[in-house]
mmCIF file of C-alpha atoms in Angstrom:
data_model
loop_
_atom_site.group_PDB
_atom_site.id
_atom_site.type_symbol
_atom_site.label_atom_id
_atom_site.label_comp_id
_atom_site.label_asym_id
_atom_site.label_seq_id
_atom_site.Cartn_x
_atom_site.Cartn_y
_atom_site.Cartn_z
ATOM 1 C CA UNK R 124 15.006 -29.177 26.797
ATOM 2 C CA UNK R 125 17.843 -30.975 24.280
ATOM 3 C CA UNK R 126 18.385 -34.474 25.289
ATOM 4 C CA UNK R 127 21.567 -35.715 23.797
ATOM 5 C CA UNK R 128 22.181 -39.799 23.441
ATOM 6 C CA UNK R 129 25.044 -41.517 24.225
ATOM 7 C CA UNK R 130 27.116 -44.076 21.650
ATOM 8 C CA UNK R 131 24.376 -46.684 23.790
ATOM 9 C CA UNK R 132 20.996 -44.839 23.387
ATOM 10 C CA UNK R 133 22.346 -44.337 19.651
ATOM 11 C CA UNK R 134 22.357 -48.086 19.211
ATOM 12 C CA UNK R 135 19.293 -48.855 19.890
ATOM 13 C CA UNK R 136 17.239 -45.874 17.997
ATOM 14 C CA UNK R 137 19.844 -47.696 15.105
ATOM 15 C CA UNK R 138 17.712 -50.850 16.088
ATOM 16 C CA UNK R 139 14.285 -49.350 15.648
ATOM 17 C CA UNK R 140 15.667 -47.026 12.487
ATOM 18 C CA UNK R 141 16.311 -50.865 11.193
ATOM 19 C CA UNK R 142 12.590 -52.113 11.437
ATOM 20 C CA UNK R 143 11.377 -48.645 10.289
ATOM 21 C CA UNK R 144 13.129 -49.219 6.762
ATOM 22 C CA UNK R 145 12.778 -52.423 6.081
ATOM 23 C CA UNK R 146 8.601 -51.589 6.621
ATOM 24 C CA UNK R 147 9.347 -48.413 4.770
ATOM 25 C CA UNK R 148 11.328 -50.545 2.202
ATOM 26 C CA UNK R 149 8.127 -53.763 2.107
ATOM 27 C CA UNK R 150 5.541 -51.184 1.017
ATOM 28 C CA UNK R 151 6.832 -50.342 -2.110
ATOM 29 C CA UNK R 152 5.023 -54.206 -2.872
ATOM 30 C CA UNK R 153 2.072 -53.286 -1.761
ATOM 31 C CA UNK R 154 0.960 -49.630 -2.890
ATOM 32 C CA UNK R 155 -0.621 -49.845 -5.592
ATOM 33 C CA UNK R 156 -4.361 -48.772 -7.288
ATOM 34 C CA UNK R 157 -7.057 -50.739 -5.408
ATOM 35 C CA UNK R 158 -5.469 -51.126 -2.177
ATOM 36 C CA UNK R 159 -7.312 -49.118 0.372
ATOM 37 C CA UNK R 160 -5.561 -46.194 2.996
ATOM 38 C CA UNK R 161 -6.618 -48.963 5.938
ATOM 39 C CA UNK R 162 -4.918 -52.066 4.950
ATOM 40 C CA UNK R 163 -1.663 -50.032 4.298
ATOM 41 C CA UNK R 164 -1.738 -48.951 7.889
ATOM 42 C CA UNK R 165 -2.641 -52.949 8.903
ATOM 43 C CA UNK R 166 0.377 -54.462 7.177
ATOM 44 C CA UNK R 167 2.930 -51.310 7.973
ATOM 45 C CA UNK R 168 1.292 -52.202 12.155
ATOM 46 C CA UNK R 169 1.802 -56.185 11.559
ATOM 47 C CA UNK R 170 5.145 -56.110 10.434
ATOM 48 C CA UNK R 171 5.715 -53.454 13.071
ATOM 49 C CA UNK R 172 4.428 -56.110 15.105
ATOM 50 C CA UNK R 173 5.989 -59.136 14.218
ATOM 51 C CA UNK R 174 9.640 -57.467 14.913
ATOM 52 C CA UNK R 175 8.675 -56.743 18.351
ATOM 53 C CA UNK R 176 8.542 -53.268 18.286
ATOM 54 C CA UNK R 177 5.658 -50.695 18.542
ATOM 55 C CA UNK R 178 4.313 -48.066 15.772
ATOM 56 C CA UNK R 179 4.745 -45.230 18.367
ATOM 57 C CA UNK R 180 1.519 -43.187 16.507
ATOM 58 C CA UNK R 181 -0.789 -45.063 17.503
ATOM 59 C CA UNK R 182 -2.497 -43.072 20.706
ATOM 60 C CA UNK R 183 -0.012 -40.886 20.263
ATOM 61 C CA UNK R 184 -2.250 -37.712 21.675
ATOM 62 C CA UNK R 185 -4.973 -39.429 20.629
ATOM 63 C CA UNK R 186 -3.853 -40.510 17.313
ATOM 64 C CA UNK R 187 -6.023 -43.655 16.025
ATOM 65 C CA UNK R 188 -3.455 -45.184 13.723
ATOM 66 C CA UNK R 189 -0.616 -46.853 13.364
ATOM 67 C CA UNK R 190 0.802 -44.828 10.481
ATOM 68 C CA UNK R 191 -0.011 -41.391 8.940
ATOM 69 C CA UNK R 192 -1.057 -42.272 5.015
ATOM 70 C CA UNK R 193 -1.130 -38.702 3.469
ATOM 71 C CA UNK R 194 -2.780 -38.485 -0.411
ATOM 72 C CA UNK R 195 -1.853 -35.701 -2.852
ATOM 73 C CA UNK R 196 -3.023 -32.474 -1.198
ATOM 74 C CA UNK R 197 -2.621 -33.486 2.462
ATOM 75 C CA UNK R 198 0.809 -32.686 3.506
ATOM 76 C CA UNK R 199 0.863 -34.934 6.845
ATOM 77 C CA UNK R 200 -1.245 -36.615 9.433
ATOM 78 C CA UNK R 201 -3.770 -38.343 6.592
ATOM 79 C CA UNK R 202 -5.704 -40.730 8.839
ATOM 80 C CA UNK R 203 -5.999 -44.705 7.715
ATOM 81 C CA UNK R 204 -9.675 -45.128 5.932
ATOM 82 C CA UNK R 205 -11.393 -48.142 4.533
ATOM 83 C CA UNK R 206 -12.786 -45.851 2.101
ATOM 84 C CA UNK R 207 -9.884 -44.432 0.742
ATOM 85 C CA UNK R 208 -8.993 -46.335 -1.835
ATOM 86 C CA UNK R 209 -5.597 -45.478 -3.729
ATOM 87 C CA UNK R 210 -5.834 -44.898 -7.553
ATOM 88 C CA UNK R 211 -3.534 -44.229 -10.248
ATOM 89 C CA UNK R 212 -1.718 -41.083 -10.024
ATOM 90 C CA UNK R 213 -1.924 -40.843 -6.425
ATOM 91 C CA UNK R 214 1.038 -40.141 -4.270
ATOM 92 C CA UNK R 215 0.763 -41.243 -1.187
ATOM 93 C CA UNK R 216 3.126 -40.178 2.009
ATOM 94 C CA UNK R 217 3.840 -42.420 4.514
ATOM 95 C CA UNK R 218 4.926 -41.844 7.500
ATOM 96 C CA UNK R 219 6.061 -44.189 10.792
ATOM 97 C CA UNK R 220 7.697 -43.974 13.563
ATOM 98 C CA UNK R 221 8.826 -47.168 15.753
ATOM 99 C CA UNK R 222 9.766 -48.028 19.008
ATOM 100 C CA UNK R 223 11.686 -50.425 20.057
ATOM 101 C CA UNK R 224 11.997 -51.187 23.741
ATOM 102 C CA UNK R 225 12.296 -47.612 24.171
ATOM 103 C CA UNK R 226 13.707 -45.931 21.726
ATOM 104 C CA UNK R 227 12.227 -44.042 18.660
ATOM 105 C CA UNK R 228 13.072 -43.813 15.317
ATOM 106 C CA UNK R 229 10.773 -41.722 12.627
ATOM 107 C CA UNK R 230 10.913 -42.171 8.493
ATOM 108 C CA UNK R 231 8.356 -41.345 6.036
ATOM 109 C CA UNK R 232 8.596 -42.283 2.001
ATOM 110 C CA UNK R 233 6.225 -40.236 -0.536
ATOM 111 C CA UNK R 234 5.309 -43.172 -3.060
ATOM 112 C CA UNK R 235 4.256 -43.019 -6.402
ATOM 113 C CA UNK R 236 0.679 -45.252 -7.148
ATOM 114 C CA UNK R 237 1.258 -46.426 -10.645
ATOM 115 C CA UNK R 238 1.918 -43.520 -13.474
ATOM 116 C CA UNK R 239 1.677 -39.960 -12.133
ATOM 117 C CA UNK R 240 2.087 -36.791 -13.617
ATOM 118 C CA UNK R 241 5.426 -35.631 -14.722
ATOM 119 C CA UNK R 242 4.889 -32.624 -12.992
ATOM 120 C CA UNK R 243 3.785 -34.754 -9.583
ATOM 121 C CA UNK R 244 7.208 -36.682 -10.008
ATOM 122 C CA UNK R 245 9.342 -34.161 -10.688
ATOM 123 C CA UNK R 246 7.885 -32.976 -7.158
ATOM 124 C CA UNK R 247 8.524 -36.870 -5.539
ATOM 125 C CA UNK R 248 11.981 -36.268 -6.773
ATOM 126 C CA UNK R 249 13.027 -33.038 -5.418
ATOM 127 C CA UNK R 250 11.505 -33.661 -1.868
ATOM 128 C CA UNK R 251 13.525 -36.994 -2.104
ATOM 129 C CA UNK R 252 16.607 -34.559 -3.182
ATOM 130 C CA UNK R 253 15.864 -31.866 -0.559
ATOM 131 C CA UNK R 254 16.197 -34.693 2.021
ATOM 132 C CA UNK R 255 19.230 -35.897 1.300
ATOM 133 C CA UNK R 256 20.526 -32.237 0.615
ATOM 134 C CA UNK R 257 19.500 -30.994 4.533
ATOM 135 C CA UNK R 258 21.664 -33.931 5.483
ATOM 136 C CA UNK R 259 24.468 -33.291 3.651
ATOM 137 C CA UNK R 260 24.275 -29.677 5.128
ATOM 138 C CA UNK R 261 24.905 -31.806 8.732
ATOM 139 C CA UNK R 262 27.690 -33.097 7.972
ATOM 140 C CA UNK R 263 29.715 -30.054 7.292
ATOM 141 C CA UNK R 264 32.603 -29.189 9.665
ATOM 142 C CA UNK R 265 30.876 -26.936 12.035
ATOM 143 C CA UNK R 266 27.404 -27.342 10.299
ATOM 144 C CA UNK R 267 24.531 -25.843 12.814
ATOM 145 C CA UNK R 268 20.560 -26.328 12.764
ATOM 146 C CA UNK R 269 20.215 -23.314 9.794
ATOM 147 C CA UNK R 270 22.033 -24.937 7.412
ATOM 148 C CA UNK R 271 19.639 -27.613 7.511
ATOM 149 C CA UNK R 272 17.091 -25.339 6.219
ATOM 150 C CA UNK R 273 18.789 -23.240 4.113
ATOM 151 C CA UNK R 274 20.128 -26.538 2.061
ATOM 152 C CA UNK R 275 16.500 -28.067 1.762
ATOM 153 C CA UNK R 276 14.749 -23.873 1.145
ATOM 154 C CA UNK R 277 16.962 -23.079 -1.748
ATOM 155 C CA UNK R 278 16.171 -26.708 -3.588
ATOM 156 C CA UNK R 279 13.057 -26.256 -3.237
ATOM 157 C CA UNK R 280 12.019 -23.192 -3.002
ATOM 158 C CA UNK R 281 15.019 -20.856 -5.083
ATOM 159 C CA UNK R 282 15.329 -23.507 -8.148
ATOM 160 C CA UNK R 283 12.568 -25.229 -8.427
ATOM 161 C CA UNK R 284 9.783 -22.326 -7.070
ATOM 162 C CA UNK R 285 8.148 -25.042 -4.457
ATOM 163 C CA UNK R 286 6.675 -23.765 -1.117
ATOM 164 C CA UNK R 287 8.008 -25.340 1.468
ATOM 165 C CA UNK R 288 5.840 -25.508 4.535
ATOM 166 C CA UNK R 289 6.488 -23.250 7.705
ATOM 167 C CA UNK R 290 4.025 -24.456 10.571
ATOM 168 C CA UNK R 291 5.499 -27.438 11.074
ATOM 169 C CA UNK R 292 9.088 -28.892 11.164
ATOM 170 C CA UNK R 293 11.955 -31.950 12.275
ATOM 171 C CA UNK R 294 12.212 -32.282 15.248
ATOM 172 C CA UNK R 295 15.088 -33.829 17.851
ATOM 173 C CA UNK R 296 13.767 -37.713 18.414
ATOM 174 C CA UNK R 297 14.938 -40.912 19.983
ATOM 175 C CA UNK R 298 13.576 -40.948 23.458
ATOM 176 C CA UNK R 299 10.301 -39.709 22.872
ATOM 177 C CA UNK R 300 8.455 -38.784 18.959
ATOM 178 C CA UNK R 301 8.835 -35.030 18.848
ATOM 179 C CA UNK R 302 11.462 -33.310 21.258
ATOM 180 C CA UNK R 303 13.372 -30.347 21.030
ATOM 181 C CA UNK R 304 15.050 -29.182 18.784
ATOM 182 C CA UNK R 305 13.035 -28.242 15.824
ATOM 183 C CA UNK R 306 14.383 -28.522 12.589
ATOM 184 C CA UNK R 307 12.750 -25.775 10.032
ATOM 185 C CA UNK R 308 13.313 -26.442 6.360
ATOM 186 C CA UNK R 309 13.787 -22.988 5.873
ATOM 187 C CA UNK R 310 15.548 -19.823 7.871
ATOM 188 C CA UNK R 311 13.862 -18.506 10.573
ATOM 189 C CA UNK R 312 15.891 -16.290 12.611
ATOM 190 C CA UNK R 313 13.689 -15.927 15.942
ATOM 191 C CA UNK R 314 14.676 -20.081 16.201
ATOM 192 C CA UNK R 315 17.717 -22.348 17.729
ATOM 193 C CA UNK R 316 20.863 -22.273 15.421
ATOM 194 C CA UNK R 317 22.608 -24.292 17.588
ATOM 195 C CA UNK R 318 25.972 -25.797 16.329
ATOM 196 C CA UNK R 319 25.773 -29.079 15.908
ATOM 197 C CA UNK R 320 27.519 -31.624 17.997
ATOM 198 C CA UNK R 321 27.607 -35.199 19.044
ATOM 199 C CA UNK R 322 24.417 -37.151 20.447
ATOM 200 C CA UNK R 323 21.878 -35.062 19.077
ATOM 201 C CA UNK R 324 19.520 -36.994 17.116
ATOM 202 C CA UNK R 325 17.124 -35.491 14.525
ATOM 203 C CA UNK R 326 13.908 -36.015 12.116
ATOM 204 C CA UNK R 327 14.812 -33.793 9.387
ATOM 205 C CA UNK R 328 11.973 -34.018 6.751
ATOM 206 C CA UNK R 329 11.314 -32.069 4.146
ATOM 207 C CA UNK R 330 7.138 -31.412 3.693
ATOM 208 C CA UNK R 331 7.883 -29.658 -0.175
ATOM 209 C CA UNK R 332 4.254 -28.060 -1.953
ATOM 210 C CA UNK R 333 3.606 -27.540 -5.169
ATOM 211 C CA UNK R 334 1.817 -24.977 -4.693
ATOM 212 C CA UNK R 335 1.464 -22.250 -2.187
ATOM 213 C CA UNK R 336 3.818 -22.766 1.713
ATOM 214 C CA UNK R 337 0.269 -22.282 3.406
ATOM 215 C CA UNK R 338 -1.785 -25.570 4.865
ATOM 216 C CA UNK R 339 -5.251 -25.758 6.996
ATOM 217 C CA UNK R 340 -6.582 -27.355 9.063
ATOM 218 C CA UNK R 341 -9.483 -30.397 8.792
ATOM 219 C CA UNK R 342 -11.559 -29.177 11.845
ATOM 220 C CA UNK R 343 -13.382 -32.806 11.173
ATOM 221 C CA UNK R 344 -11.010 -34.876 12.293
ATOM 222 C CA UNK R 345 -8.748 -33.026 13.938
ATOM 223 C CA UNK R 346 -5.759 -33.986 12.046
ATOM 224 C CA UNK R 347 -5.311 -34.045 8.671
ATOM 225 C CA UNK R 348 -3.252 -30.969 7.014
ATOM 226 C CA UNK R 349 -3.643 -30.055 3.770
ATOM 227 C CA UNK R 350 -2.264 -27.547 1.356
ATOM 228 C CA UNK R 351 -4.284 -24.435 1.223
ATOM 229 C CA UNK R 352 -4.529 -24.587 -2.556
ATOM 230 C CA UNK R 353 -5.417 -27.632 -3.351
ATOM 231 C CA UNK R 354 -2.259 -28.670 -4.989
ATOM 232 C CA UNK R 355 -0.265 -31.881 -4.585
ATOM 233 C CA UNK R 356 2.601 -32.573 -0.983
ATOM 234 C CA UNK R 357 5.382 -34.568 -0.842
ATOM 235 C CA UNK R 358 7.129 -35.784 2.454
ATOM 236 C CA UNK R 359 10.507 -37.377 2.830
ATOM 237 C CA UNK R 360 11.859 -37.791 6.168
ATOM 238 C CA UNK R 361 14.720 -39.916 7.558
ATOM 239 C CA UNK R 362 16.354 -40.144 11.897
ATOM 240 C CA UNK R 363 19.765 -38.817 11.624
ATOM 241 C CA UNK R 364 22.001 -39.181 14.574
ATOM 242 C CA UNK R 365 25.579 -37.043 14.938
ATOM 243 C CA UNK R 366 28.626 -39.287 16.060
ATOM 244 C CA UNK R 367 32.613 -38.302 16.576
ATOM 245 C CA UNK R 368 32.333 -39.674 13.881
ATOM 246 C CA UNK R 369 30.012 -37.727 11.539
ATOM 247 C CA UNK R 370 26.687 -37.827 10.633
ATOM 248 C CA UNK R 371 24.971 -41.615 10.272
ATOM 249 C CA UNK R 372 21.171 -42.533 9.232
ATOM 250 C CA UNK R 373 19.669 -44.574 11.492
ATOM 251 C CA UNK R 374 16.404 -45.012 9.177
ATOM 252 C CA UNK R 375 18.154 -46.518 6.018
ATOM 253 C CA UNK R 376 19.153 -49.757 4.899
#
């Protein structure tokens, strides 16, 4: 069931989103060659706690960390580790959910570690562009869910030849980490194509691969999702609200 939010509830999610945006921005100074993903997670966790909020991912369906730290060919759900050290040329997607007074926001950013290759940089730039094109599609009068997916897919695959992950999607958010509806990054004819209306709060999150769209799950840890061909992946995400005055990005400063 889709749960619409009123203006008071959206304001609460906005407060959560501000903490999350500030947390991701603060990691700019942290993510460098030589740091472990465990330290990235620790620093983000401490930032969230300092702002009297809760890292929603920690313990969610048994997930063991405050953040998801996904390096290179890992698409999503990479588990932080003291043994996993970032090196020059890596990319790392940091996915964080923040709960403040019971209200949840969700955002992801892909960071470049030192100097990356031109083709990896392009993938990162295009994935971020996909996110904002999806948001712009949601702003159009009479927009529907499929308009978001169509805009992402067009830029990622049609214009740049990248793989668009299909097994995982964006989603509703606000009262919980994952809510209805699903927000695919491509046009799925069998999925809901509801018209966007005030009260909807959505996490739009393009997951774009340099090669195939296909992925594989890590059977050892039960969480890590990698590209099937081992090529790099990027992931960008914002929480948005549909209001009477249009679209508001709740996880952007």
